[in-house]
PDB file of C-alpha atoms in Angstrom:
ATOM      1  CA  ASP A   1       0.113  -0.026  -0.010  1.00  0.00           C
ATOM      2  CA  THR A   2       2.806   2.222  -0.600  1.00  0.00           C
ATOM      3  CA  ALA A   3       1.648   5.938  -1.290  1.00  0.00           C
ATOM      4  CA  VAL A   4       4.596   7.464  -3.391  1.00  0.00           C
ATOM      5  CA  SER A   5       6.972   5.058  -4.819  1.00  0.00           C
ATOM      6  CA  GLN A   6      10.393   5.698  -6.934  1.00  0.00           C
ATOM      7  CA  THR A   7      12.476   3.463  -8.615  1.00  0.00           C
ATOM      8  CA  PRO A   8      15.499   2.835  -8.533  1.00  0.00           C
ATOM      9  CA  LYS A   9      16.568   3.818  -5.003  1.00  0.00           C
ATOM     10  CA  TYR A  10      19.999   4.153  -6.059  1.00  0.00           C
ATOM     11  CA  LEU A  11      21.290   4.950  -9.250  1.00  0.00           C
ATOM     12  CA  VAL A  12      25.473   5.342 -10.224  1.00  0.00           C
ATOM     13  CA  THR A  13      26.285   6.163 -13.681  1.00  0.00           C
ATOM     14  CA  GLN A  14      28.869   8.051 -15.711  1.00  0.00           C
ATOM     15  CA  MET A  15      29.104  11.394 -16.572  1.00  0.00           C
ATOM     16  CA  GLY A  16      27.446  12.043 -19.822  1.00  0.00           C
ATOM     17  CA  ASN A  17      24.835   9.119 -19.788  1.00  0.00           C
ATOM     18  CA  ASP A  18      21.303   9.720 -20.000  1.00  0.00           C
ATOM     19  CA  LYS A  19      18.989   8.229 -17.028  1.00  0.00           C
ATOM     20  CA  SER A  20      15.594   8.224 -15.986  1.00  0.00           C
ATOM     21  CA  ILE A  21      13.750   7.783 -12.630  1.00  0.00           C
ATOM     22  CA  LYS A  22      10.130   6.498 -12.278  1.00  0.00           C
ATOM     23  CA  CYS A  23       7.633   7.906  -9.798  1.00  0.00           C
ATOM     24  CA  GLU A  24       4.268   6.630  -9.098  1.00  0.00           C
ATOM     25  CA  GLN A  25       1.425   7.252  -6.926  1.00  0.00           C
ATOM     26  CA  ASN A  26      -1.615   5.540  -5.673  1.00  0.00           C
ATOM     27  CA  LEU A  27      -3.313   8.325  -3.816  1.00  0.00           C
ATOM     28  CA  GLY A  28      -5.571   9.242  -6.565  1.00  0.00           C
ATOM     29  CA  HIS A  29      -3.564  13.046  -6.358  1.00  0.00           C
ATOM     30  CA  ASP A  30      -3.756  15.391  -9.451  1.00  0.00           C
ATOM     31  CA  THR A  31      -0.409  17.074  -9.053  1.00  0.00           C
ATOM     32  CA  MET A  32       3.099  15.514  -8.496  1.00  0.00           C
ATOM     33  CA  TYR A  33       6.418  17.293  -8.215  1.00  0.00           C
ATOM     34  CA  TRP A  34      10.279  16.372  -8.623  1.00  0.00           C
ATOM     35  CA  TYR A  35      12.591  17.737  -5.832  1.00  0.00           C
ATOM     36  CA  LYS A  36      16.405  17.740  -5.720  1.00  0.00           C
ATOM     37  CA  GLN A  37      18.107  17.569  -2.188  1.00  0.00           C
ATOM     38  CA  ASP A  38      21.758  18.412  -2.056  1.00  0.00           C
ATOM     39  CA  SER A  39      24.230  17.260   0.368  1.00  0.00           C
ATOM     40  CA  LYS A  40      23.218  20.139   2.665  1.00  0.00           C
ATOM     41  CA  LYS A  41      20.016  18.981   2.886  1.00  0.00           C
ATOM     42  CA  PHE A  42      18.516  21.987   0.753  1.00  0.00           C
ATOM     43  CA  LEU A  43      15.235  20.981  -0.802  1.00  0.00           C
ATOM     44  CA  LYS A  44      14.778  22.430  -4.397  1.00  0.00           C
ATOM     45  CA  ILE A  45      11.651  22.177  -6.516  1.00  0.00           C
ATOM     46  CA  MET A  46      12.441  21.168 -10.048  1.00  0.00           C
ATOM     47  CA  PHE A  47       8.945  20.641 -11.528  1.00  0.00           C
ATOM     48  CA  SER A  48       5.175  20.463 -10.660  1.00  0.00           C
ATOM     49  CA  TYR A  49       2.702  19.125 -12.772  1.00  0.00           C
ATOM     50  CA  ASN A  50      -0.958  18.500 -13.083  1.00  0.00           C
ATOM     51  CA  ASN A  51      -3.061  17.500 -16.027  1.00  0.00           C
ATOM     52  CA  LYS A  52      -3.403  21.097 -16.794  1.00  0.00           C
ATOM     53  CA  GLU A  53       0.157  22.781 -16.301  1.00  0.00           C
ATOM     54  CA  LEU A  54       3.657  22.123 -16.035  1.00  0.00           C
ATOM     55  CA  ILE A  55       5.519  24.556 -13.653  1.00  0.00           C
ATOM     56  CA  ILE A  56       9.236  24.413 -14.318  1.00  0.00           C
ATOM     57  CA  ASN A  57      11.567  25.877 -11.844  1.00  0.00           C
ATOM     58  CA  GLU A  58      13.479  28.441 -13.977  1.00  0.00           C
ATOM     59  CA  THR A  59      16.824  27.409 -12.545  1.00  0.00           C
ATOM     60  CA  VAL A  60      16.742  23.609 -13.696  1.00  0.00           C
ATOM     61  CA  PRO A  61      18.617  22.882 -16.824  1.00  0.00           C
ATOM     62  CA  ASN A  62      16.975  21.732 -19.777  1.00  0.00           C
ATOM     63  CA  ARG A  63      18.714  18.468 -19.450  1.00  0.00           C
ATOM     64  CA  PHE A  64      16.287  17.709 -16.998  1.00  0.00           C
ATOM     65  CA  SER A  65      12.552  16.890 -18.514  1.00  0.00           C
ATOM     66  CA  PRO A  66       9.409  15.402 -16.673  1.00  0.00           C
ATOM     67  CA  LYS A  67       7.363  12.870 -18.634  1.00  0.00           C
ATOM     68  CA  SER A  68       3.699  12.031 -17.311  1.00  0.00           C
ATOM     69  CA  PRO A  69       2.175   9.073 -18.957  1.00  0.00           C
ATOM     70  CA  ASP A  70      -0.785   9.219 -17.084  1.00  0.00           C
ATOM     71  CA  LYS A  71      -2.006  10.984 -13.620  1.00  0.00           C
ATOM     72  CA  ALA A  72      -0.422   8.399 -11.585  1.00  0.00           C
ATOM     73  CA  HIS A  73       3.134   8.684 -13.099  1.00  0.00           C
ATOM     74  CA  LEU A  74       5.814  11.518 -13.270  1.00  0.00           C
ATOM     75  CA  ASN A  75       9.251  10.233 -14.615  1.00  0.00           C
ATOM     76  CA  LEU A  76      12.198  12.293 -14.470  1.00  0.00           C
ATOM     77  CA  HIS A  77      14.607  12.213 -17.620  1.00  0.00           C
ATOM     78  CA  ILE A  78      18.233  13.639 -17.009  1.00  0.00           C
ATOM     79  CA  ASN A  79      20.271  13.950 -20.298  1.00  0.00           C
ATOM     80  CA  SER A  80      24.130  14.591 -20.490  1.00  0.00           C
ATOM     81  CA  LEU A  81      24.755  13.813 -16.698  1.00  0.00           C
ATOM     82  CA  GLU A  82      26.928  16.015 -14.885  1.00  0.00           C
ATOM     83  CA  LEU A  83      28.896  15.694 -11.457  1.00  0.00           C
ATOM     84  CA  GLY A  84      26.854  18.432 -10.148  1.00  0.00           C
ATOM     85  CA  ASP A  85      23.755  16.282 -10.831  1.00  0.00           C
ATOM     86  CA  SER A  86      24.608  14.128  -7.873  1.00  0.00           C
ATOM     87  CA  ALA A  87      21.825  14.469  -5.295  1.00  0.00           C
ATOM     88  CA  VAL A  88      18.918  12.743  -3.882  1.00  0.00           C
ATOM     89  CA  TYR A  89      15.717  13.282  -5.930  1.00  0.00           C
ATOM     90  CA  PHE A  90      12.384  13.063  -4.491  1.00  0.00           C
ATOM     91  CA  CYS A  91       9.115  12.755  -6.102  1.00  0.00           C
ATOM     92  CA  ALA A  92       6.021  14.249  -4.350  1.00  0.00           C
ATOM     93  CA  SER A  93       2.187  14.259  -5.083  1.00  0.00           C
ATOM     94  CA  SER A  94      -0.766  16.183  -3.630  1.00  0.00           C
ATOM     95  CA  ARG A  95      -4.061  17.182  -4.072  1.00  0.00           C
ATOM     96  CA  SER A  96      -4.418  20.785  -5.606  1.00  0.00           C
ATOM     97  CA  LYS A  97      -2.793  22.955  -3.085  1.00  0.00           C
ATOM     98  CA  GLY A  98      -2.749  19.978  -0.535  1.00  0.00           C
ATOM     99  CA  GLU A  99      -0.539  18.269   1.781  1.00  0.00           C
ATOM    100  CA  GLN A 100       2.487  17.036  -0.412  1.00  0.00           C
ATOM    101  CA  PHE A 101       3.525  13.325  -0.095  1.00  0.00           C
ATOM    102  CA  PHE A 102       7.014  12.358  -0.587  1.00  0.00           C
ATOM    103  CA  GLY A 103       8.367   9.287  -1.891  1.00  0.00           C
ATOM    104  CA  PRO A 104      11.427   7.589  -0.459  1.00  0.00           C
ATOM    105  CA  GLY A 105      14.061   9.474  -2.626  1.00  0.00           C
ATOM    106  CA  THR A 106      16.464   8.123  -5.514  1.00  0.00           C
ATOM    107  CA  ARG A 107      20.292   8.836  -4.716  1.00  0.00           C
ATOM    108  CA  LEU A 108      21.783   9.696  -7.926  1.00  0.00           C
ATOM    109  CA  THR A 109      25.744   9.645  -8.054  1.00  0.00           C
ATOM    110  CA  VAL A 110      27.473  10.778 -11.126  1.00  0.00           C
ATOM    111  CA  LEU A 111      30.967   9.607 -11.363  1.00  0.00           C
TER     112      LEU A 111
ATOM    113  CA  GLN B   1      10.523  38.265  -1.063  1.00  0.00           C
ATOM    114  CA  GLN B   2      10.005  34.513  -1.696  1.00  0.00           C
ATOM    115  CA  GLN B   3      12.402  33.083   0.742  1.00  0.00           C
ATOM    116  CA  VAL B   4      11.750  31.404   4.000  1.00  0.00           C
ATOM    117  CA  LYS B   5      14.855  31.705   6.450  1.00  0.00           C
ATOM    118  CA  GLN B   6      15.351  28.908   9.117  1.00  0.00           C
ATOM    119  CA  SER B   7      17.400  28.784  12.084  1.00  0.00           C
ATOM    120  CA  PRO B   8      19.372  27.125  13.708  1.00  0.00           C
ATOM    121  CA  GLN B   9      21.102  25.230  11.116  1.00  0.00           C
ATOM    122  CA  SER B  10      21.674  22.778  13.850  1.00  0.00           C
ATOM    123  CA  LEU B  11      20.475  21.999  17.381  1.00  0.00           C
ATOM    124  CA  ILE B  12      21.258  19.469  19.957  1.00  0.00           C
ATOM    125  CA  VAL B  13      18.848  19.300  23.265  1.00  0.00           C
ATOM    126  CA  GLN B  14      18.785  17.024  25.897  1.00  0.00           C
ATOM    127  CA  LYS B  15      16.145  14.124  26.373  1.00  0.00           C
ATOM    128  CA  GLY B  16      12.928  15.937  28.075  1.00  0.00           C
ATOM    129  CA  GLY B  17      13.832  19.606  26.863  1.00  0.00           C
ATOM    130  CA  ILE B  18      12.320  21.815  24.637  1.00  0.00           C
ATOM    131  CA  SER B  19      13.608  22.039  21.210  1.00  0.00           C
ATOM    132  CA  ILE B  20      12.619  25.244  19.309  1.00  0.00           C
ATOM    133  CA  ILE B  21      13.292  26.110  15.684  1.00  0.00           C
ATOM    134  CA  ASN B  22      12.526  29.509  13.951  1.00  0.00           C
ATOM    135  CA  CYS B  23      11.332  30.627  10.727  1.00  0.00           C
ATOM    136  CA  ALA B  24      11.112  34.075   9.049  1.00  0.00           C
ATOM    137  CA  TYR B  25       9.371  35.125   5.884  1.00  0.00           C
ATOM    138  CA  GLU B  26       8.587  38.397   3.677  1.00  0.00           C
ATOM    139  CA  ASN B  27       5.883  37.626   1.586  1.00  0.00           C
ATOM    140  CA  THR B  28       2.747  38.707   3.228  1.00  0.00           C
ATOM    141  CA  ALA B  29       0.842  36.638   0.728  1.00  0.00           C
ATOM    142  CA  PHE B  30       1.895  33.434   2.025  1.00  0.00           C
ATOM    143  CA  ASP B  31      -1.439  31.979   3.728  1.00  0.00           C
ATOM    144  CA  TYR B  32      -0.245  28.062   4.650  1.00  0.00           C
ATOM    145  CA  PHE B  33       2.868  27.427   6.736  1.00  0.00           C
ATOM    146  CA  PRO B  34       3.762  23.656   7.098  1.00  0.00           C
ATOM    147  CA  TRP B  35       6.614  21.923   8.912  1.00  0.00           C
ATOM    148  CA  TYR B  36       7.858  18.766   7.530  1.00  0.00           C
ATOM    149  CA  GLN B  37      10.021  16.194   9.240  1.00  0.00           C
ATOM    150  CA  GLN B  38      12.663  14.053   7.592  1.00  0.00           C
ATOM    151  CA  PHE B  39      14.407  11.053   9.128  1.00  0.00           C
ATOM    152  CA  PRO B  40      17.816   9.738   7.599  1.00  0.00           C
ATOM    153  CA  GLY B  41      17.084   8.004   4.144  1.00  0.00           C
ATOM    154  CA  LYS B  42      13.464   8.906   4.199  1.00  0.00           C
ATOM    155  CA  GLY B  43      11.314  11.496   2.312  1.00  0.00           C
ATOM    156  CA  PRO B  44       9.857  14.491   4.307  1.00  0.00           C
ATOM    157  CA  ALA B  45       6.499  13.973   5.899  1.00  0.00           C
ATOM    158  CA  LEU B  46       4.089  16.714   6.989  1.00  0.00           C
ATOM    159  CA  LEU B  47       4.150  17.207  10.684  1.00  0.00           C
ATOM    160  CA  ILE B  48       2.215  19.872  11.479  1.00  0.00           C
ATOM    161  CA  ALA B  49       0.746  22.992   9.750  1.00  0.00           C
ATOM    162  CA  ILE B  50      -0.833  26.271  10.446  1.00  0.00           C
ATOM    163  CA  ARG B  51      -2.897  29.219   8.631  1.00  0.00           C
ATOM    164  CA  PRO B  52      -2.399  32.794   9.633  1.00  0.00           C
ATOM    165  CA  ASP B  53      -5.902  33.245  10.974  1.00  0.00           C
ATOM    166  CA  VAL B  54      -4.814  31.665  14.406  1.00  0.00           C
ATOM    167  CA  SER B  55      -1.626  32.120  16.583  1.00  0.00           C
ATOM    168  CA  GLU B  56      -0.954  28.800  17.975  1.00  0.00           C
ATOM    169  CA  LYS B  57      -1.450  25.295  16.972  1.00  0.00           C
ATOM    170  CA  LYS B  58      -0.963  22.079  18.800  1.00  0.00           C
ATOM    171  CA  GLU B  59      -0.604  18.504  17.937  1.00  0.00           C
ATOM    172  CA  GLY B  60       0.481  16.217  20.993  1.00  0.00           C
ATOM    173  CA  ARG B  61       4.157  17.545  21.739  1.00  0.00           C
ATOM    174  CA  PHE B  62       4.224  19.663  18.656  1.00  0.00           C
ATOM    175  CA  THR B  63       3.379  23.321  18.741  1.00  0.00           C
ATOM    176  CA  ILE B  64       3.556  25.989  16.081  1.00  0.00           C
ATOM    177  CA  SER B  65       3.522  29.546  17.178  1.00  0.00           C
ATOM    178  CA  PHE B  66       2.740  32.074  14.427  1.00  0.00           C
ATOM    179  CA  ASN B  67       3.482  35.801  14.612  1.00  0.00           C
ATOM    180  CA  LYS B  68       1.600  37.456  11.802  1.00  0.00           C
ATOM    181  CA  SER B  69       3.130  40.981  12.607  1.00  0.00           C
ATOM    182  CA  ALA B  70       6.493  39.895  12.923  1.00  0.00           C
ATOM    183  CA  LYS B  71       6.291  37.548  10.186  1.00  0.00           C
ATOM    184  CA  GLN B  72       7.563  34.662  11.866  1.00  0.00           C
ATOM    185  CA  PHE B  73       6.702  31.254  12.968  1.00  0.00           C
ATOM    186  CA  SER B  74       8.447  28.550  15.350  1.00  0.00           C
ATOM    187  CA  LEU B  75       8.132  24.986  15.932  1.00  0.00           C
ATOM    188  CA  HIS B  76       8.196  23.558  19.625  1.00  0.00           C
ATOM    189  CA  ILE B  77       8.721  20.164  20.580  1.00  0.00           C
ATOM    190  CA  MET B  78       7.961  19.633  24.274  1.00  0.00           C
ATOM    191  CA  ASP B  79       9.452  16.689  26.214  1.00  0.00           C
ATOM    192  CA  SER B  80      11.913  16.212  23.024  1.00  0.00           C
ATOM    193  CA  GLN B  81      12.761  12.453  22.625  1.00  0.00           C
ATOM    194  CA  PRO B  82      15.570  10.515  20.949  1.00  0.00           C
ATOM    195  CA  GLY B  83      13.027   9.440  18.494  1.00  0.00           C
ATOM    196  CA  ASP B  84      12.575  13.158  17.380  1.00  0.00           C
ATOM    197  CA  SER B  85      15.946  13.295  15.935  1.00  0.00           C
ATOM    198  CA  ALA B  86      15.550  14.402  12.427  1.00  0.00           C
ATOM    199  CA  THR B  87      15.797  17.208   9.992  1.00  0.00           C
ATOM    200  CA  TYR B  88      12.795  19.490  10.144  1.00  0.00           C
ATOM    201  CA  PHE B  89      11.788  21.903   7.205  1.00  0.00           C
ATOM    202  CA  CYS B  90       9.682  25.015   7.670  1.00  0.00           C
ATOM    203  CA  ALA B  91       7.864  26.039   4.241  1.00  0.00           C
ATOM    204  CA  ALA B  92       5.330  28.665   3.173  1.00  0.00           C
ATOM    205  CA  ARG B  93       3.033  28.965   0.117  1.00  0.00           C
ATOM    206  CA  GLY B  94       0.684  31.624  -1.032  1.00  0.00           C
ATOM    207  CA  TRP B  95      -1.273  32.699  -4.301  1.00  0.00           C
ATOM    208  CA  ASP B  96       1.865  34.472  -5.891  1.00  0.00           C
ATOM    209  CA  SER B  97       4.244  31.545  -5.440  1.00  0.00           C
ATOM    210  CA  ASN B  98       1.762  29.303  -7.593  1.00  0.00           C
ATOM    211  CA  TYR B  99       0.886  27.634  -4.300  1.00  0.00           C
ATOM    212  CA  GLN B 100       4.383  26.017  -4.504  1.00  0.00           C
ATOM    213  CA  LEU B 101       5.954  25.535  -1.094  1.00  0.00           C
ATOM    214  CA  ILE B 102       9.032  27.883  -0.503  1.00  0.00           C
ATOM    215  CA  TRP B 103      11.078  25.770   1.740  1.00  0.00           C
ATOM    216  CA  GLY B 104      13.545  26.933   4.716  1.00  0.00           C
ATOM    217  CA  ALA B 105      17.126  25.484   4.520  1.00  0.00           C
ATOM    218  CA  GLY B 106      16.128  22.804   7.296  1.00  0.00           C
ATOM    219  CA  THR B 107      17.524  22.095  10.872  1.00  0.00           C
ATOM    220  CA  LYS B 108      19.353  19.008  12.053  1.00  0.00           C
ATOM    221  CA  LEU B 109      17.886  18.115  15.340  1.00  0.00           C
ATOM    222  CA  ILE B 110      19.514  15.850  17.847  1.00  0.00           C
ATOM    223  CA  ILE B 111      17.989  14.816  21.041  1.00  0.00           C
ATOM    224  CA  LYS B 112      20.657  13.477  23.412  1.00  0.00           C
ATOM    225  CA  PRO B 113      19.410  10.398  25.717  1.00  0.00           C
TER     226      PRO B 113
END
């Protein structure tokens, strides 16, 4: 009965590779998010998305792109990975303007 | 103006003591102020939240105090326990942040037995 799930939990890859992180929620929420948490624990919103609108944090490089095949999924694609992309990435979901529920995180390490 | 400033960065409290974490904001359009708790290796989870029409909200050992005129809010943890050791984030949002949460930098709380 996991609410928000992410795969993989750990991802180790080389610079320049392209990778994806998957997120699924079974809460029936209409809005999903991607966050980046760096080594100092800063939480940075990257995207929020519902079936009507994608809001992109303007500081996010266009190498990052969210893809939503349906309301329950919001995957994160990252092209040409860089060392600075190493972080923990969290998916979250909510009803519009409601409490956000977070997934367990994906620790990405770029070598 | 969209920032939420959180302090302290880290805090050590003896078991049974009161833990206090403070946040300040500038944007008067903010109308929702949650606190999230994050344990190592886990995602943040909502702990308690307040709206600006009340000055205090209490849930068990956790209390939010809200000062609208000073644009400050704080989390008080009474009778702090080792199991409360975690990172705590304050956040805020309003219509002009597109209702996106604006996050504080986090406070690492350690409760010593």
